[in-house]
mmCIF file of C-alpha atoms in Angstrom:
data_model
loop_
_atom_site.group_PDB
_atom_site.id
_atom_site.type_symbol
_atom_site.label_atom_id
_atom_site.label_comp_id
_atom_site.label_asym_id
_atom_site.label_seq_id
_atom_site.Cartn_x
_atom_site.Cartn_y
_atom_site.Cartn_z
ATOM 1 C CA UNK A 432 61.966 -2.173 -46.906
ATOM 2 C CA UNK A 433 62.279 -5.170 -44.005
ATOM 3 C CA UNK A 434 59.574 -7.292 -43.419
ATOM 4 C CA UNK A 435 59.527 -6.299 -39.820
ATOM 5 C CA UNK A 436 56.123 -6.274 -37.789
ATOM 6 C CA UNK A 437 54.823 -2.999 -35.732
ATOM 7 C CA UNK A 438 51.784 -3.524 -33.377
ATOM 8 C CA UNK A 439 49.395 -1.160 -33.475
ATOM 9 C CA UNK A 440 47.172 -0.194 -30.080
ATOM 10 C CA UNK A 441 43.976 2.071 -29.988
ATOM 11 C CA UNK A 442 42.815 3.289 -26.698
ATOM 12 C CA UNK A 443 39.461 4.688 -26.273
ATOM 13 C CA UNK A 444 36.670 6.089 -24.449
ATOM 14 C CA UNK A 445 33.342 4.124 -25.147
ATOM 15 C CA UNK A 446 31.446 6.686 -26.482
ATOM 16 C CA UNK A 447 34.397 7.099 -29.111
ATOM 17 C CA UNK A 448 33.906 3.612 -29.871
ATOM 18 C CA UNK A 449 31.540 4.107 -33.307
ATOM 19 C CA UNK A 450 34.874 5.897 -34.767
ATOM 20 C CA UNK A 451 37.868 4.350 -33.695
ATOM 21 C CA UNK A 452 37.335 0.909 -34.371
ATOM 22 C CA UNK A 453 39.366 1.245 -37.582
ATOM 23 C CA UNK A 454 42.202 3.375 -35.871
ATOM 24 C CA UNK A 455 44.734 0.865 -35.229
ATOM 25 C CA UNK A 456 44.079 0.077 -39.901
ATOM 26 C CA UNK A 457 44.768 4.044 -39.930
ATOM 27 C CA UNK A 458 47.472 3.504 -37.754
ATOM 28 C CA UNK A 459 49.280 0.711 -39.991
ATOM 29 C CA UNK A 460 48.278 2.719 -42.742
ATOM 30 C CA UNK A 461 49.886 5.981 -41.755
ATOM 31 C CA UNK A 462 53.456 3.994 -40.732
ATOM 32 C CA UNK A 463 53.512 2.112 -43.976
ATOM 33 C CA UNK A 464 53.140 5.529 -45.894
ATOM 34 C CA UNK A 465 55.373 7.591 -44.101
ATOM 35 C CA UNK A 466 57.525 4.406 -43.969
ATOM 36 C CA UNK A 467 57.775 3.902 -47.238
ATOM 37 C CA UNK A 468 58.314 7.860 -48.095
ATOM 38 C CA UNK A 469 61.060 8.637 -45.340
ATOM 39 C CA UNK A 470 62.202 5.439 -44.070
ATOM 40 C CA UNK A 471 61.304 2.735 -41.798
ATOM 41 C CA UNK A 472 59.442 3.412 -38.642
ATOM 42 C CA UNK A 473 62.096 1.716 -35.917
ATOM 43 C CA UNK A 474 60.217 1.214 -33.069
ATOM 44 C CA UNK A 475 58.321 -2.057 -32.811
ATOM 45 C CA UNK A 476 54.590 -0.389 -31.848
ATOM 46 C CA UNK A 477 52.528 2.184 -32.269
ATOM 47 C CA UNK A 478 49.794 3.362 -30.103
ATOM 48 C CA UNK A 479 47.220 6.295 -30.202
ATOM 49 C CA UNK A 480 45.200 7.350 -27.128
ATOM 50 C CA UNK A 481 41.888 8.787 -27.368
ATOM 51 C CA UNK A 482 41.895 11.311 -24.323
ATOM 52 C CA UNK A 483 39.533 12.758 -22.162
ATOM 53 C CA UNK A 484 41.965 16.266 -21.983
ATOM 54 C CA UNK A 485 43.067 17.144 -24.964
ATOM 55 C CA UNK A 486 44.480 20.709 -26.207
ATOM 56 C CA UNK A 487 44.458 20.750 -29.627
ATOM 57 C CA UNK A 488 43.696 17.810 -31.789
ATOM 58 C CA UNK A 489 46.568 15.543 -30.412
ATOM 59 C CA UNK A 490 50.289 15.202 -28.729
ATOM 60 C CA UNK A 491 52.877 13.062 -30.359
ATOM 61 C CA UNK A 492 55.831 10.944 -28.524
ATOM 62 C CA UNK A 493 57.816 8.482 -29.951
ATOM 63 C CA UNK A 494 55.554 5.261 -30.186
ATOM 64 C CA UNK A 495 52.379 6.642 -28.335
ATOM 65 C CA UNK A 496 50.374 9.791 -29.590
ATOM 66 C CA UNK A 497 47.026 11.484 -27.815
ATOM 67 C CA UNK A 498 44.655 11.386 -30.527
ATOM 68 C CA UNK A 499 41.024 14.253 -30.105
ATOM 69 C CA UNK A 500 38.539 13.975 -33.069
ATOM 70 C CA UNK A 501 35.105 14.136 -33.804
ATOM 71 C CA UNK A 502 34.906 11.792 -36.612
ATOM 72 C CA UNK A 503 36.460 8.646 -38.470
ATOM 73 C CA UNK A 504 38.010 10.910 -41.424
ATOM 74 C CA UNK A 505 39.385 13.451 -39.085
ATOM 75 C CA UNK A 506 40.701 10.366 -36.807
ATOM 76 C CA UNK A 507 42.472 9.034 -39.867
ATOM 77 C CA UNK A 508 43.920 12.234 -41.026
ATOM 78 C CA UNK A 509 44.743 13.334 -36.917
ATOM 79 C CA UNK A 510 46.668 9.585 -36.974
ATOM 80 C CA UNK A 511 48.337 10.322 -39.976
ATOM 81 C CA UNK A 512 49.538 14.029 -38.842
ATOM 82 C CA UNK A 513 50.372 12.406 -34.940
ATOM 83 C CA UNK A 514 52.340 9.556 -36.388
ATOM 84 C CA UNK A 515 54.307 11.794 -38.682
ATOM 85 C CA UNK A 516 55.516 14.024 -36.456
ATOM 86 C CA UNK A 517 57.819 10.268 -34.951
ATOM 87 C CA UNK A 518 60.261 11.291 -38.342
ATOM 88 C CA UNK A 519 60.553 14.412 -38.306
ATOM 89 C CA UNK A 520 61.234 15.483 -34.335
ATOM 90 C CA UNK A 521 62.347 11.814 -33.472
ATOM 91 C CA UNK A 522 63.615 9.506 -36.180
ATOM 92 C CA UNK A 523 65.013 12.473 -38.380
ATOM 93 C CA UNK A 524 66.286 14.489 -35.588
ATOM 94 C CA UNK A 525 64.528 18.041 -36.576
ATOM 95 C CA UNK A 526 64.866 20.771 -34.196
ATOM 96 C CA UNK A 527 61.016 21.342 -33.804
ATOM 97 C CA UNK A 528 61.512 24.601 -31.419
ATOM 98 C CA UNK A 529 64.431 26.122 -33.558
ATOM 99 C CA UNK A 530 62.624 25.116 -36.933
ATOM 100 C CA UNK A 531 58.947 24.507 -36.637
ATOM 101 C CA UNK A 532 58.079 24.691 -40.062
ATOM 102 C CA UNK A 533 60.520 21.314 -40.179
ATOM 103 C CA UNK A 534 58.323 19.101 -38.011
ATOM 104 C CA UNK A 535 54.242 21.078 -38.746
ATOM 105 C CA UNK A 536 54.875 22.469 -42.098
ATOM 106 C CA UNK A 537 56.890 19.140 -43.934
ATOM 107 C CA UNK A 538 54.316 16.963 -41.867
ATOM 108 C CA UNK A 539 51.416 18.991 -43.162
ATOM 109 C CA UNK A 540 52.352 18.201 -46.781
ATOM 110 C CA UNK A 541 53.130 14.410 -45.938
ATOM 111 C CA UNK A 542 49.884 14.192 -44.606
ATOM 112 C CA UNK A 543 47.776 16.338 -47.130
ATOM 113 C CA UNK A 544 49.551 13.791 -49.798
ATOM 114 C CA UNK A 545 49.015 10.540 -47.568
ATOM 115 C CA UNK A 546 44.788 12.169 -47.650
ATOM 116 C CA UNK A 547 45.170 12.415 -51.476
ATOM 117 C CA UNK A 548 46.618 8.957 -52.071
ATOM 118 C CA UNK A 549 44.114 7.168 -49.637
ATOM 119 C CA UNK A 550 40.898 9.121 -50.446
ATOM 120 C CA UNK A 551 41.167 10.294 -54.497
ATOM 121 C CA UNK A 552 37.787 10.871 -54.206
ATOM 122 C CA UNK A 553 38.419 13.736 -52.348
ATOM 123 C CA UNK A 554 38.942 17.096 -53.138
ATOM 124 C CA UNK A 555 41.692 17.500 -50.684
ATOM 125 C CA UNK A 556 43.896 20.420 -52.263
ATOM 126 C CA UNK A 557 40.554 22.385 -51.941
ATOM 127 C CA UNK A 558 39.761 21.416 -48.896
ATOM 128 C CA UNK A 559 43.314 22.071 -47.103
ATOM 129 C CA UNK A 560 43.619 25.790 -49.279
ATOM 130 C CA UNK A 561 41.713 28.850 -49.170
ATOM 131 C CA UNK A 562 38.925 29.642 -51.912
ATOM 132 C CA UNK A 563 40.161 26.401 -53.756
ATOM 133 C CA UNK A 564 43.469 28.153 -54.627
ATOM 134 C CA UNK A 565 46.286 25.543 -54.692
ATOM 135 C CA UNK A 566 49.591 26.477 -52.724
#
């Protein structure tokens, strides 16, 4: 893996402020892991958005991604989703609309195991399944 450097930009509201001051850590964090498990991110920043209008919990594009949480472990896990989705739509080339289950479901398990690696202590498998029933 190059040595190459990737800014990383939070934009917030100032009520979100409590929260998001470690975003653009969860940020690096989240493009070093997928990084290092799918290849290097190419683009030379990476910026989240907390918005004011949000459906859903966010809205990915290449190098900018609308980020809507309620808390500092749901903003790192929401980066960590957001961010993900740059591989597999954008640097991978999956046909989201043809083959969602490329870009949500692969995703989902990148960032379930980049939850597991970051926060052990964590029951995450239990958490992310239904009655504590591993899938």
């Amino acid at each position: 893996m190059s040595k190459r450097k990737v800014q990383t930009w939070a934009l917030f509201l100032p009520q979100n402020a409590w929260f998001w001051k470690n975003a653009p850590v969860f940020l690096r964090d989240a493009i070093l892991y997928y990084s290092h498990k799918l290849g290097e991110y190419p683009y030379s920043q990476v910026t989240a958005v907390s918005g004011a209008l949000m459906a859903g919990d966010g809205m990915e594009y290449p190098m900018v991604t609308g980020i809507s949480a309620g808390n500092e472990m749901d903003l790192d896990l929401v980066t960590a989703h957001e961010v993900g989705h740059n591989w597999f739509y954008g640097i991978l080339g999956s046909n989201e609309r043809k083959y969602p289950w490329m870009d949500e479901g692969i995703n989902s398990h990148y960032e379930q195991r980049y939850m597991e690696q970051k926060y052990p202590d964590k029951r995450w498998t239990e958490m992310f399944s239904k009655k504590g029933q591993k899938f």
